Coordinates of N, CA and C in Angstrom, one line a residue:
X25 N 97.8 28.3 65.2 CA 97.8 29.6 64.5 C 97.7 30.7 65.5
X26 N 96.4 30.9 66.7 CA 96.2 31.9 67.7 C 98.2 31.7 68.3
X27 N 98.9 31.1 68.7 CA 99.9 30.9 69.4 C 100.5 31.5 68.4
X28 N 101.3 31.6 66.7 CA 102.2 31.9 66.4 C 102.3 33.6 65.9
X29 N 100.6 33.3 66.0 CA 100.3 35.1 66.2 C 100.7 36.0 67.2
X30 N 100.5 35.1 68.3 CA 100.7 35.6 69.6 C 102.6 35.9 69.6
X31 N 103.4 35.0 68.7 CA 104.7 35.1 69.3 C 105.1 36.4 68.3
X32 N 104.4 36.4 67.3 CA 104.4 37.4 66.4 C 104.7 38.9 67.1
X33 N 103.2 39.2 67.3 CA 102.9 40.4 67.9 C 103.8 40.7 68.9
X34 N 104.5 39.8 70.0 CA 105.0 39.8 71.0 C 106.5 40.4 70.4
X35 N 106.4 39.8 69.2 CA 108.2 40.0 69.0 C 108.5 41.4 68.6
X36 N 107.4 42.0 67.5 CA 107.1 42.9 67.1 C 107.2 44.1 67.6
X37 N 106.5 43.8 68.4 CA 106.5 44.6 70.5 C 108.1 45.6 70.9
X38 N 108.8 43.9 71.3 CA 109.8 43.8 71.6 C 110.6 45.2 70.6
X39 N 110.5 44.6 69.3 CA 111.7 44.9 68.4 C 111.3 46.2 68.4
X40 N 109.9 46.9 68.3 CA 110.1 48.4 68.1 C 110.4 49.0 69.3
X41 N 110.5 48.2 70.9 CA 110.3 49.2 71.8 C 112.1 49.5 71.8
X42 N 113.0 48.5 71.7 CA 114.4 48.3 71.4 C 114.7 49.3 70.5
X43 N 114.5 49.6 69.5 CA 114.9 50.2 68.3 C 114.6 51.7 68.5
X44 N 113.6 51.9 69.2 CA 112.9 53.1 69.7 C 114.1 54.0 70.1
X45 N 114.8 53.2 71.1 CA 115.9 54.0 72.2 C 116.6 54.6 71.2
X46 N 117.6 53.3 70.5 CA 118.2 54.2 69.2 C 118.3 54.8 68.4
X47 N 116.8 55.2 68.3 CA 116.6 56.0 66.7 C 117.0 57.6 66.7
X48 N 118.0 58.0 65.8 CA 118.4 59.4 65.6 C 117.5 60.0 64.8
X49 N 116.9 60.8 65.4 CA 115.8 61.8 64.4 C 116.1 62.5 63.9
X50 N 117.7 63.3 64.1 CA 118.5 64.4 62.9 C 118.8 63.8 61.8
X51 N 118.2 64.3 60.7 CA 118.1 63.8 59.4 C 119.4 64.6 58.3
X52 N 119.5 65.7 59.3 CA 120.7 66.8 58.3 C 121.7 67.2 59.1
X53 N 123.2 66.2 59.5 CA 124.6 65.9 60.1 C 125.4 67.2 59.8
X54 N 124.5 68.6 58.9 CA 125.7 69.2 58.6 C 124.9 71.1 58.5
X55 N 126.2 71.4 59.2 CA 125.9 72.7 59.5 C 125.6 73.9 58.4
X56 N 124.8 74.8 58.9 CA 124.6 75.7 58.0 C 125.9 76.6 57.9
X57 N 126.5 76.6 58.6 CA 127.9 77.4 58.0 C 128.7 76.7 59.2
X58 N 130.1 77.8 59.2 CA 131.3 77.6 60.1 C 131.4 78.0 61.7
X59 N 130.5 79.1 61.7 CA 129.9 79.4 62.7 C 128.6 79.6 63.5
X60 N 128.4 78.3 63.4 CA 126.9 78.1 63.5 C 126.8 77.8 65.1
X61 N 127.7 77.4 66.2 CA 127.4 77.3 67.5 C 127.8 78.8 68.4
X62 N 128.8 79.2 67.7 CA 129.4 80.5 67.7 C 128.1 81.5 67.9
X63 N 127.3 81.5 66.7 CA 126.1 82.6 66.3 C 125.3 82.3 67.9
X64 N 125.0 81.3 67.7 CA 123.9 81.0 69.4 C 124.6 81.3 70.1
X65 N 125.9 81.0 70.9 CA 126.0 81.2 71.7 C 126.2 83.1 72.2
X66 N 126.3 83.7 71.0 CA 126.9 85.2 71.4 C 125.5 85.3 71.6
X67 N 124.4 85.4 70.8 CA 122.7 85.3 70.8 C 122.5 84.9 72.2
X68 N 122.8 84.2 72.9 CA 122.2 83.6 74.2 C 123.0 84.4 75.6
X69 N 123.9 85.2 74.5 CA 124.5 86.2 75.9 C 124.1 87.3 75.5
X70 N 123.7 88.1 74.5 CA 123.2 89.0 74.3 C 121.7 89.3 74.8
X71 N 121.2 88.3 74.9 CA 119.9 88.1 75.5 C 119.2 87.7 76.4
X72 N 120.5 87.0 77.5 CA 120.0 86.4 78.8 C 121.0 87.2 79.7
X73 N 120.6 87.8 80.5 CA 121.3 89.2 81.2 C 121.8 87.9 82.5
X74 N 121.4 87.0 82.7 CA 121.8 86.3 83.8 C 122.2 84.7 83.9
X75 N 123.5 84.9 83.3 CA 123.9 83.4 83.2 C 125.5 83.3 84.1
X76 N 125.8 81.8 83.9 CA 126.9 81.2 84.6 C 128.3 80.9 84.1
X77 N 129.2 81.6 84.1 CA 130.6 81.1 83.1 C 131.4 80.6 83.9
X78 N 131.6 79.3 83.9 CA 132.9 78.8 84.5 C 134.3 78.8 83.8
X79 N 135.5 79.3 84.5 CA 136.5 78.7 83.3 C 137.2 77.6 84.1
X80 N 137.7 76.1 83.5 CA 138.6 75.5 84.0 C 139.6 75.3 83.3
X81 N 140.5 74.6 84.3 CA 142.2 74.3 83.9 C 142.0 73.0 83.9
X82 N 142.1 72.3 82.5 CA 142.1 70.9 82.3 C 143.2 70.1 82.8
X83 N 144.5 71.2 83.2 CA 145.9 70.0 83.5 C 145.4 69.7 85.3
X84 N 144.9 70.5 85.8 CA 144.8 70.5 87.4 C 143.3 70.5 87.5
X85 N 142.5 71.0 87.1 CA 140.8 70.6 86.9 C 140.3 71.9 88.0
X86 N 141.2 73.0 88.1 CA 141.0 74.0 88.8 C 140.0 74.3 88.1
X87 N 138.7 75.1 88.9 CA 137.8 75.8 88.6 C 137.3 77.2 89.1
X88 N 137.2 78.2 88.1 CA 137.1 79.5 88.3 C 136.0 80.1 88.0
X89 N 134.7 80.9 88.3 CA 133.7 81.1 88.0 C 134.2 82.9 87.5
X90 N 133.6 82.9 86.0 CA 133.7 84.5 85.7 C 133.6 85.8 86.0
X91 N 133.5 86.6 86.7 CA 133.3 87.6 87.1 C 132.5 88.2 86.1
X92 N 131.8 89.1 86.2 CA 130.4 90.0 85.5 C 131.3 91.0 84.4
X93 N 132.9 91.6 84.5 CA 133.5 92.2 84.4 C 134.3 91.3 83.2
X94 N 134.3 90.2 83.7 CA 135.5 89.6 82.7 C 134.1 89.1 81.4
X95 N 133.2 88.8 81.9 CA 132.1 88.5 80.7 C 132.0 89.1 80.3
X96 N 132.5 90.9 79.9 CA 132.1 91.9 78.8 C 133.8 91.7 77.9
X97 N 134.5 90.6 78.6 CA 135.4 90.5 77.5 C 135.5 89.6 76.3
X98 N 134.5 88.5 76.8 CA 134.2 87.7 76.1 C 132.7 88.0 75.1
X99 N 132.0 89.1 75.5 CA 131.1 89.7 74.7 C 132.0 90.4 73.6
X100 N 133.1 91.3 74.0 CA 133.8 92.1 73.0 C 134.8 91.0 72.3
X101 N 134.9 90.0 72.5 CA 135.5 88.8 71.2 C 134.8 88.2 70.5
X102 N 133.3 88.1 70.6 CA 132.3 87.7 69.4 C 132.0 89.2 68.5
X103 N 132.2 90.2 69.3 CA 131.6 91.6 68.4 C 133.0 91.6 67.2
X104 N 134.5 91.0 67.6 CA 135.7 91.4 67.1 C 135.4 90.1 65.7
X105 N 134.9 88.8 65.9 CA 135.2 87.8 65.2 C 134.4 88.4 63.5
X106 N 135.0 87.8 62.5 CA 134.9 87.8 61.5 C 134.7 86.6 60.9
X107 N 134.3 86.0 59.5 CA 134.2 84.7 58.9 C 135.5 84.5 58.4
X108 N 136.2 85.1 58.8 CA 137.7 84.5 58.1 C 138.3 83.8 59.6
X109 N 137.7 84.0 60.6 CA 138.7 83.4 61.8 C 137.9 82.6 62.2
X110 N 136.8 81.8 61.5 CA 136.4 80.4 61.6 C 137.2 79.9 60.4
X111 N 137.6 78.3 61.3 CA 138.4 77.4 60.1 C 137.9 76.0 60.5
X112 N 138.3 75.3 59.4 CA 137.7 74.2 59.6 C 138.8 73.4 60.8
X113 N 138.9 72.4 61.2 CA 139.4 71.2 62.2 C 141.0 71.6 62.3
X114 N 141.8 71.9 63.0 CA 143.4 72.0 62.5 C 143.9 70.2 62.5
X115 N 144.8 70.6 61.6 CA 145.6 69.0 61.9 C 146.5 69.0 62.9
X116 N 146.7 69.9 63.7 CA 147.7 69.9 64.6 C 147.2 70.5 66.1
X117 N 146.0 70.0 66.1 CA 145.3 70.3 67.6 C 146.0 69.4 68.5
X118 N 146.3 69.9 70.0 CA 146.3 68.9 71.1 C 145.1 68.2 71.2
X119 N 145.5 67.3 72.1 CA 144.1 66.1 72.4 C 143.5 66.5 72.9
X120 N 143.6 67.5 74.3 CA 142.9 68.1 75.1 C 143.5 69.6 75.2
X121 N 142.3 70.3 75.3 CA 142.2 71.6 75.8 C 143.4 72.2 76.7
X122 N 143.3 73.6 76.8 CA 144.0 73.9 77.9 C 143.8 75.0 79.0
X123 N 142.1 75.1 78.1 CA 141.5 75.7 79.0 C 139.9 75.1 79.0
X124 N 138.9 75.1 79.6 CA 137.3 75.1 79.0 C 136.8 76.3 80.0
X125 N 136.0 76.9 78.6 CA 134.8 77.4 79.9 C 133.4 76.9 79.6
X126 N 132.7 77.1 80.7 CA 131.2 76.1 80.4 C 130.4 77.4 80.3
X127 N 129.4 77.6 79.7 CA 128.3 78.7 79.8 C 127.0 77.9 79.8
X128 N 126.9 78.3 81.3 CA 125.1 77.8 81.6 C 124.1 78.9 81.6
X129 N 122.8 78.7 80.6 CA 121.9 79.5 80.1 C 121.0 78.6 81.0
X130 N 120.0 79.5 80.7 CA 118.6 78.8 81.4 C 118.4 77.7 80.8
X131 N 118.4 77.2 79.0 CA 117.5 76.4 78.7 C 118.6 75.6 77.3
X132 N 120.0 76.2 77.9 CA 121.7 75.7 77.1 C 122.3 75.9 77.7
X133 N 123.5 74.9 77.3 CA 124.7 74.9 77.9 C 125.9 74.8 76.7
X134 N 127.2 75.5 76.8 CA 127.6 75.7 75.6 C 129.0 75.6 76.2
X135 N 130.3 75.0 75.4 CA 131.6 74.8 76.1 C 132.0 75.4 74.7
X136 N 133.5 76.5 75.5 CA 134.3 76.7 74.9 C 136.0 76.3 75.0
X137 N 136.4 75.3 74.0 CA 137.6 75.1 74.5 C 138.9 75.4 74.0
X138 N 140.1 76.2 75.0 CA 140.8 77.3 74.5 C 142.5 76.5 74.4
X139 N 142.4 75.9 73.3 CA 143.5 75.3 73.4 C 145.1 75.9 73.3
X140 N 145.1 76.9 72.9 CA 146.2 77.8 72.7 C 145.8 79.5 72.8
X141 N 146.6 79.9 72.2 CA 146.8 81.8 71.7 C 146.0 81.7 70.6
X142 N 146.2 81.0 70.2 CA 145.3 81.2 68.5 C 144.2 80.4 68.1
X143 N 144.0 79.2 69.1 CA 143.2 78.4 68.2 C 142.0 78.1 70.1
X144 N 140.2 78.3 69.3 CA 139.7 77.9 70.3 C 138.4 77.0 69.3
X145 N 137.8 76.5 70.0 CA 136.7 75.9 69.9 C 135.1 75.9 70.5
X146 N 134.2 76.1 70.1 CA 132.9 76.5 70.5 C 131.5 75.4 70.2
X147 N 131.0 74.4 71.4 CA 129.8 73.6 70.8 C 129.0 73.8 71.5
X148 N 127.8 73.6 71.9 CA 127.2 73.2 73.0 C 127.0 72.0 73.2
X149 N 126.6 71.5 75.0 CA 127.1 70.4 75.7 C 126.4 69.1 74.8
X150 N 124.9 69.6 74.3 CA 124.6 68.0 73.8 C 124.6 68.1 72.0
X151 N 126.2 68.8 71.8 CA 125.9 69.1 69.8 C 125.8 67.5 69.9
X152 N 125.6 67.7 68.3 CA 125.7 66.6 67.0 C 126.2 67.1 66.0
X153 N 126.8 68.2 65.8 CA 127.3 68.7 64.1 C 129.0 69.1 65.2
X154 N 129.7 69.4 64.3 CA 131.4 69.6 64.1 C 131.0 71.1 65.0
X155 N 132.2 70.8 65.9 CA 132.6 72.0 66.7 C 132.9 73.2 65.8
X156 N 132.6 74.4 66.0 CA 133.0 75.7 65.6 C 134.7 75.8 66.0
X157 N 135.4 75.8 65.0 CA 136.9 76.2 65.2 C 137.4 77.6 64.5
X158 N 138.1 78.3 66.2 CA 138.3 79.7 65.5 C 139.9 80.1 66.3
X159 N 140.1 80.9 64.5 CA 141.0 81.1 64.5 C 142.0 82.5 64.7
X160 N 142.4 82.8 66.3 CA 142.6 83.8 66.9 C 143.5 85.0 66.5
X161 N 143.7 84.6 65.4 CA 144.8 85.8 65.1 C 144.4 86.7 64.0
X162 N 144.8 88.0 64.3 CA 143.8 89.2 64.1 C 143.0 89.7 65.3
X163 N 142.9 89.2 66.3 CA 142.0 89.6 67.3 C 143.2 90.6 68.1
X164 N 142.3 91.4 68.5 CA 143.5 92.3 69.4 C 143.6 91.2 71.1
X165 N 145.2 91.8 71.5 CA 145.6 90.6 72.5 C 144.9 90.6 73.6
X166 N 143.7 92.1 73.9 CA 143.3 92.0 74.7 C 142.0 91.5 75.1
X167 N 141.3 90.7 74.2 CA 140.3 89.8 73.7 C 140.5 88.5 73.6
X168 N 141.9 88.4 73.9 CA 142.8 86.8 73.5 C 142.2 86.0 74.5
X169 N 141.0 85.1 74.7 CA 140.6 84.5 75.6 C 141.9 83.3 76.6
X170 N 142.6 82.8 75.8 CA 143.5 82.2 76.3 C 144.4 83.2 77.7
X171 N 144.6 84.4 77.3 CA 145.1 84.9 78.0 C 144.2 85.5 79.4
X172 N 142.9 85.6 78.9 CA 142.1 86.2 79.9 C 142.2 84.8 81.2
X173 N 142.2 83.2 80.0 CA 142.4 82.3 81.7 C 143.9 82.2 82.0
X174 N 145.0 82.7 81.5 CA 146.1 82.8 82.0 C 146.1 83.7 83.0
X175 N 145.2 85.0 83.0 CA 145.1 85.7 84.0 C 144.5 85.0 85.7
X176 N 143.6 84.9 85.1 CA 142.5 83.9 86.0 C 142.7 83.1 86.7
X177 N 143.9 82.4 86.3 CA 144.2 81.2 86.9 C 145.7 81.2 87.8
X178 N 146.1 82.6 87.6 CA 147.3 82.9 88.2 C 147.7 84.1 88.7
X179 N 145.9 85.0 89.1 CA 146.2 86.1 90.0 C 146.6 85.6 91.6

């Protein structure tokens, strides 16, 4: 009896410390709106005077860090965005990006990825809910983040 107790509790053990690793504590997979990574991230640059923007080139993995100048252009494209130029998923995205930039906060990190003229995408590095997809048209061209890394990457 003491012995099958013993294999008992032992297994017991075992099985919660196992199950431990994989347990997902998010109980609610779905976002309060369309622009829900969008909202933090403009919030986390309005409010941290001192962070990190890399932009890269996914075809060659070139890497360009933002200038202080070019980050008030990407502040004046969250002031421009509206709820009409979030959309849900396109059916006609590339696989990969064709641009990313990474924004490192003190205490987040948040990727934007700029697949075209018109279409970009917004999560942070460790989401769980559906990327923020926005849709660039109506923005004036000089806000057009796509173009800001076409510049960038080919002065």
């Amino acid at each position: 009896m003491n012995k099958r107790l013993s294999y008992l509790i032992t297994f017991i053990i075992i099985s919660i410390l196992f199950t431990g690793c994989n347990f997902n504590f998010q109980l609610n997979n779905k976002k309060p709106n369309n622009y829900y990574y969008t909202n933090l991230l403009a919030e986390s640059i309005s409010t941290e005077v001192s962070y990190k923007c890399t932009a890269i080139n996914t075809s060659f993995y070139n890497e360009i860090e933002i200038s202080q100048n070019d980050k008030t252009t990407l502040n004046s494209l969250f002031k421009k965005l509206s709820s009409k130029n979030f959309i849900s998923k396109p059916s006609n995205l590339p696989s990969k990006p064709k641009y990313r930039l990474v924004f490192i906060f003190k205490d987040a990190k948040y990727l934007m990825d700029i697949y075209n003229e018109n279409i970009i995408s917004i999560y942070p590095w460790d989401g769980a809910l559906e990327k923020d997809y926005i849709d660039m048209n109506g923005i004036p061209i000089s806000y057009n983040i796509n173009g800001l890394c076409d510049y960038l990457f080919n002065k």
